[in-house]
Amino acid sequence: MTTAREIHTVLEKVADPVIAEHSQRFFKTGRGEYGEGDRFLGIRVPVLRKYVREFQGISQAEILQLLSSPFHEERLFALLVFVRAFERGDDAQREAIYKLYLDNLSFVNNWDLVDSSASSIVGSWLENKDREVLYRLARSKVLWERRIAIMSTFHFVRNGDFADTFAIAAMLMRDSEDLIHKAVGWMLREIGKRDVVAEKAFLKERYKEMPRTMLRYAIEKFPESERKRYLSGRV
């Protein structure tokens, strides 16, 4: 059985200090920034995904050790293993992964970690279930939990179900964090790709109060002339 220590050794061998230094800046790890204190080995995501496919036999206990790692790529590796196992598991296995995910949210602590896992695990599990947990997360004081709330709804959006995305977007309309503005705008844009009338109906009541970044993301695919009208408040 593969261990977390063995995975760490493998990943150390392909680590690149130049990539690590770039990642430290890109993921805002400086004092007072959203990723403060995070550490990087310096491994690109395609390389991580290759090892995810290679090491599918790792136990949940070992995955959780990697998920609690101080190294960003090891946490991402653990989440990608969980996503792959969730997609291939039966209901009991999927439920176990979903619960483990919620029990370990403190380690899902950067935007790429959220975006790589929330929809595939939380959104997928909740497809035909009560979704109150998403509203609890949307009310959290933790930035990443609020991002998980909105990003989990991507699964529903892909299936033409927009109600929870709209409801959580409304809850997060005055959020103080730019990373929430971007995520909400992104999900509204995804709705627009599938039903632009529904997106515009939501925007009509709220676009003037939206943070600028959220609005820009939401209307990114609109014709330029229409984008200008939204941005100037003349829709």
PDB file of C-alpha atoms in Angstrom:
ATOM      1  CA  MET A   1       0.000   0.000   0.000  1.00  0.00           C
ATOM      2  CA  THR A   2       1.404   3.384  -1.012  1.00  0.00           C
ATOM      3  CA  THR A   3       2.017   5.763   1.882  1.00  0.00           C
ATOM      4  CA  ALA A   4       1.897   9.537   2.167  1.00  0.00           C
ATOM      5  CA  ARG A   5       5.637   9.526   2.831  1.00  0.00           C
ATOM      6  CA  GLU A   6       6.277   7.679  -0.438  1.00  0.00           C
ATOM      7  CA  ILE A   7       4.132  10.164  -2.325  1.00  0.00           C
ATOM      8  CA  HIS A   8       6.045  13.032  -0.718  1.00  0.00           C
ATOM      9  CA  THR A   9       9.344  11.478  -1.821  1.00  0.00           C
ATOM     10  CA  VAL A  10       8.108  11.100  -5.403  1.00  0.00           C
ATOM     11  CA  LEU A  11       6.855  14.677  -5.522  1.00  0.00           C
ATOM     12  CA  GLU A  12      10.067  16.040  -4.033  1.00  0.00           C
ATOM     13  CA  LYS A  13      11.990  14.479  -6.908  1.00  0.00           C
ATOM     14  CA  VAL A  14      10.011  16.416  -9.517  1.00  0.00           C
ATOM     15  CA  ALA A  15       9.871  19.674  -7.545  1.00  0.00           C
ATOM     16  CA  ASP A  16      11.229  22.787  -9.221  1.00  0.00           C
ATOM     17  CA  PRO A  17      12.373  25.704  -7.020  1.00  0.00           C
ATOM     18  CA  VAL A  18      11.836  28.204  -9.857  1.00  0.00           C
ATOM     19  CA  ILE A  19       8.203  27.129 -10.228  1.00  0.00           C
ATOM     20  CA  ALA A  20       7.858  27.164  -6.439  1.00  0.00           C
ATOM     21  CA  GLU A  21       9.079  30.750  -6.234  1.00  0.00           C
ATOM     22  CA  HIS A  22       6.645  31.824  -8.932  1.00  0.00           C
ATOM     23  CA  SER A  23       3.793  30.019  -7.175  1.00  0.00           C
ATOM     24  CA  GLN A  24       4.591  31.729  -3.886  1.00  0.00           C
ATOM     25  CA  ARG A  25       3.913  35.061  -5.604  1.00  0.00           C
ATOM     26  CA  PHE A  26       1.013  33.912  -7.794  1.00  0.00           C
ATOM     27  CA  PHE A  27      -0.939  32.447  -4.881  1.00  0.00           C
ATOM     28  CA  LYS A  28      -0.329  35.478  -2.663  1.00  0.00           C
ATOM     29  CA  THR A  29       1.542  33.853   0.208  1.00  0.00           C
ATOM     30  CA  GLY A  30       3.002  37.030   1.686  1.00  0.00           C
ATOM     31  CA  ARG A  31       2.117  38.496   5.039  1.00  0.00           C
ATOM     32  CA  GLY A  32      -1.499  39.650   5.134  1.00  0.00           C
ATOM     33  CA  GLU A  33      -2.303  38.072   1.758  1.00  0.00           C
ATOM     34  CA  TYR A  34      -4.965  35.414   1.234  1.00  0.00           C
ATOM     35  CA  GLY A  35      -2.438  32.553   0.967  1.00  0.00           C
ATOM     36  CA  GLU A  36      -0.206  33.744   3.778  1.00  0.00           C
ATOM     37  CA  GLY A  37       2.327  31.120   4.846  1.00  0.00           C
ATOM     38  CA  ASP A  38       1.509  28.553   2.159  1.00  0.00           C
ATOM     39  CA  ARG A  39       4.507  26.587   0.903  1.00  0.00           C
ATOM     40  CA  PHE A  40       5.144  25.178  -2.568  1.00  0.00           C
ATOM     41  CA  LEU A  41       7.263  22.373  -3.945  1.00  0.00           C
ATOM     42  CA  GLY A  42       7.042  23.724  -7.480  1.00  0.00           C
ATOM     43  CA  ILE A  43       5.027  21.159  -9.458  1.00  0.00           C
ATOM     44  CA  ARG A  44       2.694  21.904 -12.362  1.00  0.00           C
ATOM     45  CA  VAL A  45      -0.864  20.558 -12.214  1.00  0.00           C
ATOM     46  CA  PRO A  46      -0.500  18.193 -15.233  1.00  0.00           C
ATOM     47  CA  VAL A  47       2.418  16.503 -13.461  1.00  0.00           C
ATOM     48  CA  LEU A  48       0.346  16.114 -10.298  1.00  0.00           C
ATOM     49  CA  ARG A  49      -2.518  14.628 -12.284  1.00  0.00           C
ATOM     50  CA  LYS A  50      -0.156  12.053 -13.771  1.00  0.00           C
ATOM     51  CA  TYR A  51       0.761  10.864 -10.282  1.00  0.00           C
ATOM     52  CA  VAL A  52      -2.880  10.918  -9.191  1.00  0.00           C
ATOM     53  CA  ARG A  53      -3.586   8.338 -11.905  1.00  0.00           C
ATOM     54  CA  GLU A  54      -0.532   6.335 -10.890  1.00  0.00           C
ATOM     55  CA  PHE A  55      -1.213   6.165  -7.156  1.00  0.00           C
ATOM     56  CA  GLN A  56      -4.896   5.282  -6.937  1.00  0.00           C
ATOM     57  CA  GLY A  57      -4.269   2.562  -4.350  1.00  0.00           C
ATOM     58  CA  ILE A  58      -3.510   5.006  -1.543  1.00  0.00           C
ATOM     59  CA  SER A  59      -5.766   4.650   1.513  1.00  0.00           C
ATOM     60  CA  GLN A  60      -8.037   7.380   2.848  1.00  0.00           C
ATOM     61  CA  ALA A  61      -5.867   7.676   5.967  1.00  0.00           C
ATOM     62  CA  GLU A  62      -2.802   8.362   3.843  1.00  0.00           C
ATOM     63  CA  ILE A  63      -4.740  10.795   1.656  1.00  0.00           C
ATOM     64  CA  LEU A  64      -5.740  12.726   4.768  1.00  0.00           C
ATOM     65  CA  GLN A  65      -2.097  12.949   5.794  1.00  0.00           C
ATOM     66  CA  LEU A  66      -1.335  14.549   2.431  1.00  0.00           C
ATOM     67  CA  LEU A  67      -4.344  16.832   2.757  1.00  0.00           C
ATOM     68  CA  SER A  68      -2.908  18.216   5.995  1.00  0.00           C
ATOM     69  CA  SER A  69       0.505  18.795   4.406  1.00  0.00           C
ATOM     70  CA  PRO A  70       2.113  22.251   4.632  1.00  0.00           C
ATOM     71  CA  PHE A  71       2.876  21.923   0.918  1.00  0.00           C
ATOM     72  CA  HIS A  72       0.201  23.224  -1.429  1.00  0.00           C
ATOM     73  CA  GLU A  73       0.793  20.616  -4.134  1.00  0.00           C
ATOM     74  CA  GLU A  74       0.392  17.742  -1.683  1.00  0.00           C
ATOM     75  CA  ARG A  75      -2.960  19.113  -0.564  1.00  0.00           C
ATOM     76  CA  LEU A  76      -3.996  19.485  -4.207  1.00  0.00           C
ATOM     77  CA  PHE A  77      -2.805  15.953  -4.909  1.00  0.00           C
ATOM     78  CA  ALA A  78      -4.964  14.639  -2.054  1.00  0.00           C
ATOM     79  CA  LEU A  79      -8.027  16.504  -3.317  1.00  0.00           C
ATOM     80  CA  LEU A  80      -7.541  15.263  -6.863  1.00  0.00           C
ATOM     81  CA  VAL A  81      -7.275  11.690  -5.569  1.00  0.00           C
ATOM     82  CA  PHE A  82     -10.529  12.202  -3.670  1.00  0.00           C
ATOM     83  CA  VAL A  83     -12.237  13.608  -6.776  1.00  0.00           C
ATOM     84  CA  ARG A  84     -11.110  10.652  -8.877  1.00  0.00           C
ATOM     85  CA  ALA A  85     -12.197   8.158  -6.208  1.00  0.00           C
ATOM     86  CA  PHE A  86     -15.536   9.943  -5.796  1.00  0.00           C
ATOM     87  CA  GLU A  87     -16.236   9.747  -9.529  1.00  0.00           C
ATOM     88  CA  ARG A  88     -15.528   6.013  -9.537  1.00  0.00           C
ATOM     89  CA  GLY A  89     -17.063   5.086  -6.195  1.00  0.00           C
ATOM     90  CA  ASP A  90     -20.409   3.653  -5.175  1.00  0.00           C
ATOM     91  CA  ASP A  91     -22.838   5.620  -2.990  1.00  0.00           C
ATOM     92  CA  ALA A  92     -21.211   4.548   0.273  1.00  0.00           C
ATOM     93  CA  GLN A  93     -17.745   5.518  -0.938  1.00  0.00           C
ATOM     94  CA  ARG A  94     -18.991   8.830  -2.306  1.00  0.00           C
ATOM     95  CA  GLU A  95     -20.726   9.677   0.938  1.00  0.00           C
ATOM     96  CA  ALA A  96     -17.581   8.864   2.918  1.00  0.00           C
ATOM     97  CA  ILE A  97     -15.476  11.158   0.704  1.00  0.00           C
ATOM     98  CA  TYR A  98     -18.053  13.933   0.938  1.00  0.00           C
ATOM     99  CA  LYS A  99     -18.037  13.746   4.734  1.00  0.00           C
ATOM    100  CA  LEU A 100     -14.243  13.643   4.886  1.00  0.00           C
ATOM    101  CA  TYR A 101     -14.141  16.692   2.661  1.00  0.00           C
ATOM    102  CA  LEU A 102     -16.457  18.673   4.920  1.00  0.00           C
ATOM    103  CA  ASP A 103     -14.559  17.523   8.009  1.00  0.00           C
ATOM    104  CA  ASN A 104     -11.296  18.845   6.569  1.00  0.00           C
ATOM    105  CA  LEU A 105     -12.258  22.161   5.013  1.00  0.00           C
ATOM    106  CA  SER A 106      -9.469  23.954   6.844  1.00  0.00           C
ATOM    107  CA  PHE A 107      -7.031  22.322   4.399  1.00  0.00           C
ATOM    108  CA  VAL A 108      -9.010  23.372   1.298  1.00  0.00           C
ATOM    109  CA  ASN A 109      -7.494  26.803   1.700  1.00  0.00           C
ATOM    110  CA  ASN A 110      -6.737  28.381  -1.629  1.00  0.00           C
ATOM    111  CA  TRP A 111      -8.821  29.140  -4.678  1.00  0.00           C
ATOM    112  CA  ASP A 112      -7.375  26.407  -6.898  1.00  0.00           C
ATOM    113  CA  LEU A 113      -7.924  23.798  -4.184  1.00  0.00           C
ATOM    114  CA  VAL A 114     -11.566  24.867  -3.933  1.00  0.00           C
ATOM    115  CA  ASP A 115     -12.112  25.061  -7.678  1.00  0.00           C
ATOM    116  CA  SER A 116     -10.564  21.633  -8.304  1.00  0.00           C
ATOM    117  CA  SER A 117     -12.800  19.846  -5.822  1.00  0.00           C
ATOM    118  CA  ALA A 118     -15.942  21.607  -4.577  1.00  0.00           C
ATOM    119  CA  SER A 119     -18.184  21.054  -7.575  1.00  0.00           C
ATOM    120  CA  SER A 120     -16.954  17.494  -8.177  1.00  0.00           C
ATOM    121  CA  ILE A 121     -17.470  16.369  -4.587  1.00  0.00           C
ATOM    122  CA  VAL A 122     -19.877  18.650  -2.719  1.00  0.00           C
ATOM    123  CA  GLY A 123     -21.999  19.713  -5.667  1.00  0.00           C
ATOM    124  CA  SER A 124     -22.168  16.225  -7.091  1.00  0.00           C
ATOM    125  CA  TRP A 125     -23.147  14.641  -3.770  1.00  0.00           C
ATOM    126  CA  LEU A 126     -25.882  17.209  -3.142  1.00  0.00           C
ATOM    127  CA  GLU A 127     -27.432  16.922  -6.601  1.00  0.00           C
ATOM    128  CA  ASN A 128     -30.612  15.220  -5.345  1.00  0.00           C
ATOM    129  CA  LYS A 129     -30.288  16.102  -1.652  1.00  0.00           C
ATOM    130  CA  ASP A 130     -30.944  18.918   0.758  1.00  0.00           C
ATOM    131  CA  ARG A 131     -28.481  21.737   0.033  1.00  0.00           C
ATOM    132  CA  GLU A 132     -28.676  23.680   3.291  1.00  0.00           C
ATOM    133  CA  VAL A 133     -24.997  23.005   3.927  1.00  0.00           C
ATOM    134  CA  LEU A 134     -24.161  25.330   1.033  1.00  0.00           C
ATOM    135  CA  TYR A 135     -26.054  28.192   2.680  1.00  0.00           C
ATOM    136  CA  ARG A 136     -24.255  27.548   5.948  1.00  0.00           C
ATOM    137  CA  LEU A 137     -20.939  27.712   4.114  1.00  0.00           C
ATOM    138  CA  ALA A 138     -22.022  30.886   2.310  1.00  0.00           C
ATOM    139  CA  ARG A 139     -22.547  32.508   5.728  1.00  0.00           C
ATOM    140  CA  SER A 140     -19.119  31.419   6.990  1.00  0.00           C
ATOM    141  CA  LYS A 141     -16.503  33.940   8.078  1.00  0.00           C
ATOM    142  CA  VAL A 142     -13.924  31.817   6.243  1.00  0.00           C
ATOM    143  CA  LEU A 143     -13.226  33.019   2.703  1.00  0.00           C
ATOM    144  CA  TRP A 144     -12.617  29.532   1.338  1.00  0.00           C
ATOM    145  CA  GLU A 145     -15.833  28.122   2.770  1.00  0.00           C
ATOM    146  CA  ARG A 146     -17.811  30.884   1.061  1.00  0.00           C
ATOM    147  CA  ARG A 147     -16.017  30.125  -2.196  1.00  0.00           C
ATOM    148  CA  ILE A 148     -16.822  26.418  -1.759  1.00  0.00           C
ATOM    149  CA  ALA A 149     -20.488  27.359  -1.375  1.00  0.00           C
ATOM    150  CA  ILE A 150     -20.714  29.154  -4.718  1.00  0.00           C
ATOM    151  CA  MET A 151     -18.303  26.894  -6.618  1.00  0.00           C
ATOM    152  CA  SER A 152     -20.162  23.751  -5.536  1.00  0.00           C
ATOM    153  CA  THR A 153     -23.149  25.009  -7.499  1.00  0.00           C
ATOM    154  CA  PHE A 154     -21.191  24.665 -10.744  1.00  0.00           C
ATOM    155  CA  HIS A 155     -22.343  21.046 -10.774  1.00  0.00           C
ATOM    156  CA  PHE A 156     -25.978  22.179 -10.724  1.00  0.00           C
ATOM    157  CA  VAL A 157     -25.384  24.840 -13.378  1.00  0.00           C
ATOM    158  CA  ARG A 158     -23.957  22.242 -15.735  1.00  0.00           C
ATOM    159  CA  ASN A 159     -27.237  20.359 -15.337  1.00  0.00           C
ATOM    160  CA  GLY A 160     -29.393  23.422 -16.017  1.00  0.00           C
ATOM    161  CA  ASP A 161     -30.304  24.003 -12.356  1.00  0.00           C
ATOM    162  CA  PHE A 162     -29.632  27.642 -11.464  1.00  0.00           C
ATOM    163  CA  ALA A 163     -31.717  28.317  -8.354  1.00  0.00           C
ATOM    164  CA  ASP A 164     -29.039  27.738  -5.729  1.00  0.00           C
ATOM    165  CA  THR A 165     -26.402  29.629  -7.704  1.00  0.00           C
ATOM    166  CA  PHE A 166     -28.681  32.657  -7.889  1.00  0.00           C
ATOM    167  CA  ALA A 167     -29.605  32.409  -4.209  1.00  0.00           C
ATOM    168  CA  ILE A 168     -26.013  32.096  -2.999  1.00  0.00           C
ATOM    169  CA  ALA A 169     -24.848  34.794  -5.415  1.00  0.00           C
ATOM    170  CA  ALA A 170     -27.397  37.130  -3.853  1.00  0.00           C
ATOM    171  CA  MET A 171     -26.082  36.248  -0.381  1.00  0.00           C
ATOM    172  CA  LEU A 172     -22.517  37.037  -1.451  1.00  0.00           C
ATOM    173  CA  MET A 173     -23.339  40.217  -3.350  1.00  0.00           C
ATOM    174  CA  ARG A 174     -21.708  42.468  -0.742  1.00  0.00           C
ATOM    175  CA  ASP A 175     -18.862  40.147   0.183  1.00  0.00           C
ATOM    176  CA  SER A 176     -15.635  41.989   0.956  1.00  0.00           C
ATOM    177  CA  GLU A 177     -13.317  39.555  -0.862  1.00  0.00           C
ATOM    178  CA  ASP A 178     -12.315  39.894  -4.502  1.00  0.00           C
ATOM    179  CA  LEU A 179     -11.938  36.109  -4.782  1.00  0.00           C
ATOM    180  CA  ILE A 180     -15.639  35.785  -3.976  1.00  0.00           C
ATOM    181  CA  HIS A 181     -16.553  38.484  -6.501  1.00  0.00           C
ATOM    182  CA  LYS A 182     -14.656  36.553  -9.183  1.00  0.00           C
ATOM    183  CA  ALA A 183     -16.248  33.208  -8.276  1.00  0.00           C
ATOM    184  CA  VAL A 184     -19.792  34.598  -8.222  1.00  0.00           C
ATOM    185  CA  GLY A 185     -19.274  36.433 -11.513  1.00  0.00           C
ATOM    186  CA  TRP A 186     -17.852  33.270 -13.038  1.00  0.00           C
ATOM    187  CA  MET A 187     -20.882  31.201 -12.015  1.00  0.00           C
ATOM    188  CA  LEU A 188     -23.267  33.844 -13.357  1.00  0.00           C
ATOM    189  CA  ARG A 189     -21.342  33.813 -16.640  1.00  0.00           C
ATOM    190  CA  GLU A 190     -21.682  30.020 -16.774  1.00  0.00           C
ATOM    191  CA  ILE A 191     -25.430  30.366 -16.323  1.00  0.00           C
ATOM    192  CA  GLY A 192     -25.449  32.869 -19.170  1.00  0.00           C
ATOM    193  CA  LYS A 193     -23.755  30.383 -21.470  1.00  0.00           C
ATOM    194  CA  ARG A 194     -26.749  28.112 -20.963  1.00  0.00           C
ATOM    195  CA  ASP A 195     -29.577  30.588 -20.433  1.00  0.00           C
ATOM    196  CA  VAL A 196     -28.671  34.215 -21.024  1.00  0.00           C
ATOM    197  CA  VAL A 197     -32.245  35.325 -20.359  1.00  0.00           C
ATOM    198  CA  ALA A 198     -32.064  33.884 -16.838  1.00  0.00           C
ATOM    199  CA  GLU A 199     -28.706  35.562 -16.202  1.00  0.00           C
ATOM    200  CA  LYS A 200     -29.938  38.930 -17.452  1.00  0.00           C
ATOM    201  CA  ALA A 201     -33.050  38.711 -15.289  1.00  0.00           C
ATOM    202  CA  PHE A 202     -30.812  38.241 -12.237  1.00  0.00           C
ATOM    203  CA  LEU A 203     -28.490  41.051 -13.313  1.00  0.00           C
ATOM    204  CA  LYS A 204     -31.325  43.478 -14.003  1.00  0.00           C
ATOM    205  CA  GLU A 205     -32.178  43.733 -10.322  1.00  0.00           C
ATOM    206  CA  ARG A 206     -28.631  43.755  -9.029  1.00  0.00           C
ATOM    207  CA  TYR A 207     -26.016  44.874 -11.530  1.00  0.00           C
ATOM    208  CA  LYS A 208     -25.810  48.415 -10.188  1.00  0.00           C
ATOM    209  CA  GLU A 209     -24.949  47.193  -6.682  1.00  0.00           C
ATOM    210  CA  MET A 210     -22.548  44.445  -7.782  1.00  0.00           C
ATOM    211  CA  PRO A 211     -18.847  44.814  -7.090  1.00  0.00           C
ATOM    212  CA  ARG A 212     -17.184  45.820 -10.358  1.00  0.00           C
ATOM    213  CA  THR A 213     -15.126  42.633 -10.627  1.00  0.00           C
ATOM    214  CA  MET A 214     -18.199  40.445 -10.148  1.00  0.00           C
ATOM    215  CA  LEU A 215     -20.077  42.311 -12.867  1.00  0.00           C
ATOM    216  CA  ARG A 216     -17.146  42.213 -15.295  1.00  0.00           C
ATOM    217  CA  TYR A 217     -16.848  38.447 -14.877  1.00  0.00           C
ATOM    218  CA  ALA A 218     -20.614  37.960 -15.243  1.00  0.00           C
ATOM    219  CA  ILE A 219     -20.898  39.902 -18.511  1.00  0.00           C
ATOM    220  CA  GLU A 220     -17.588  38.851 -20.056  1.00  0.00           C
ATOM    221  CA  LYS A 221     -19.290  36.993 -22.932  1.00  0.00           C
ATOM    222  CA  PHE A 222     -21.778  39.744 -23.739  1.00  0.00           C
ATOM    223  CA  PRO A 223     -21.264  41.859 -26.877  1.00  0.00           C
ATOM    224  CA  GLU A 224     -18.957  44.802 -26.231  1.00  0.00           C
ATOM    225  CA  SER A 225     -21.686  47.406 -26.649  1.00  0.00           C
ATOM    226  CA  GLU A 226     -23.852  45.625 -24.099  1.00  0.00           C
ATOM    227  CA  ARG A 227     -20.970  45.280 -21.651  1.00  0.00           C
ATOM    228  CA  LYS A 228     -20.421  49.019 -21.838  1.00  0.00           C
ATOM    229  CA  ARG A 229     -24.078  49.682 -21.024  1.00  0.00           C
ATOM    230  CA  TYR A 230     -23.917  47.442 -17.958  1.00  0.00           C
ATOM    231  CA  LEU A 231     -20.677  49.027 -16.770  1.00  0.00           C
ATOM    232  CA  SER A 232     -22.059  52.523 -17.230  1.00  0.00           C
ATOM    233  CA  GLY A 233     -25.332  51.637 -15.470  1.00  0.00           C
ATOM    234  CA  ARG A 234     -27.540  52.267 -18.496  1.00  0.00           C
ATOM    235  CA  VAL A 235     -29.205  48.886 -19.114  1.00  0.00           C
TER     236      VAL A 235
END
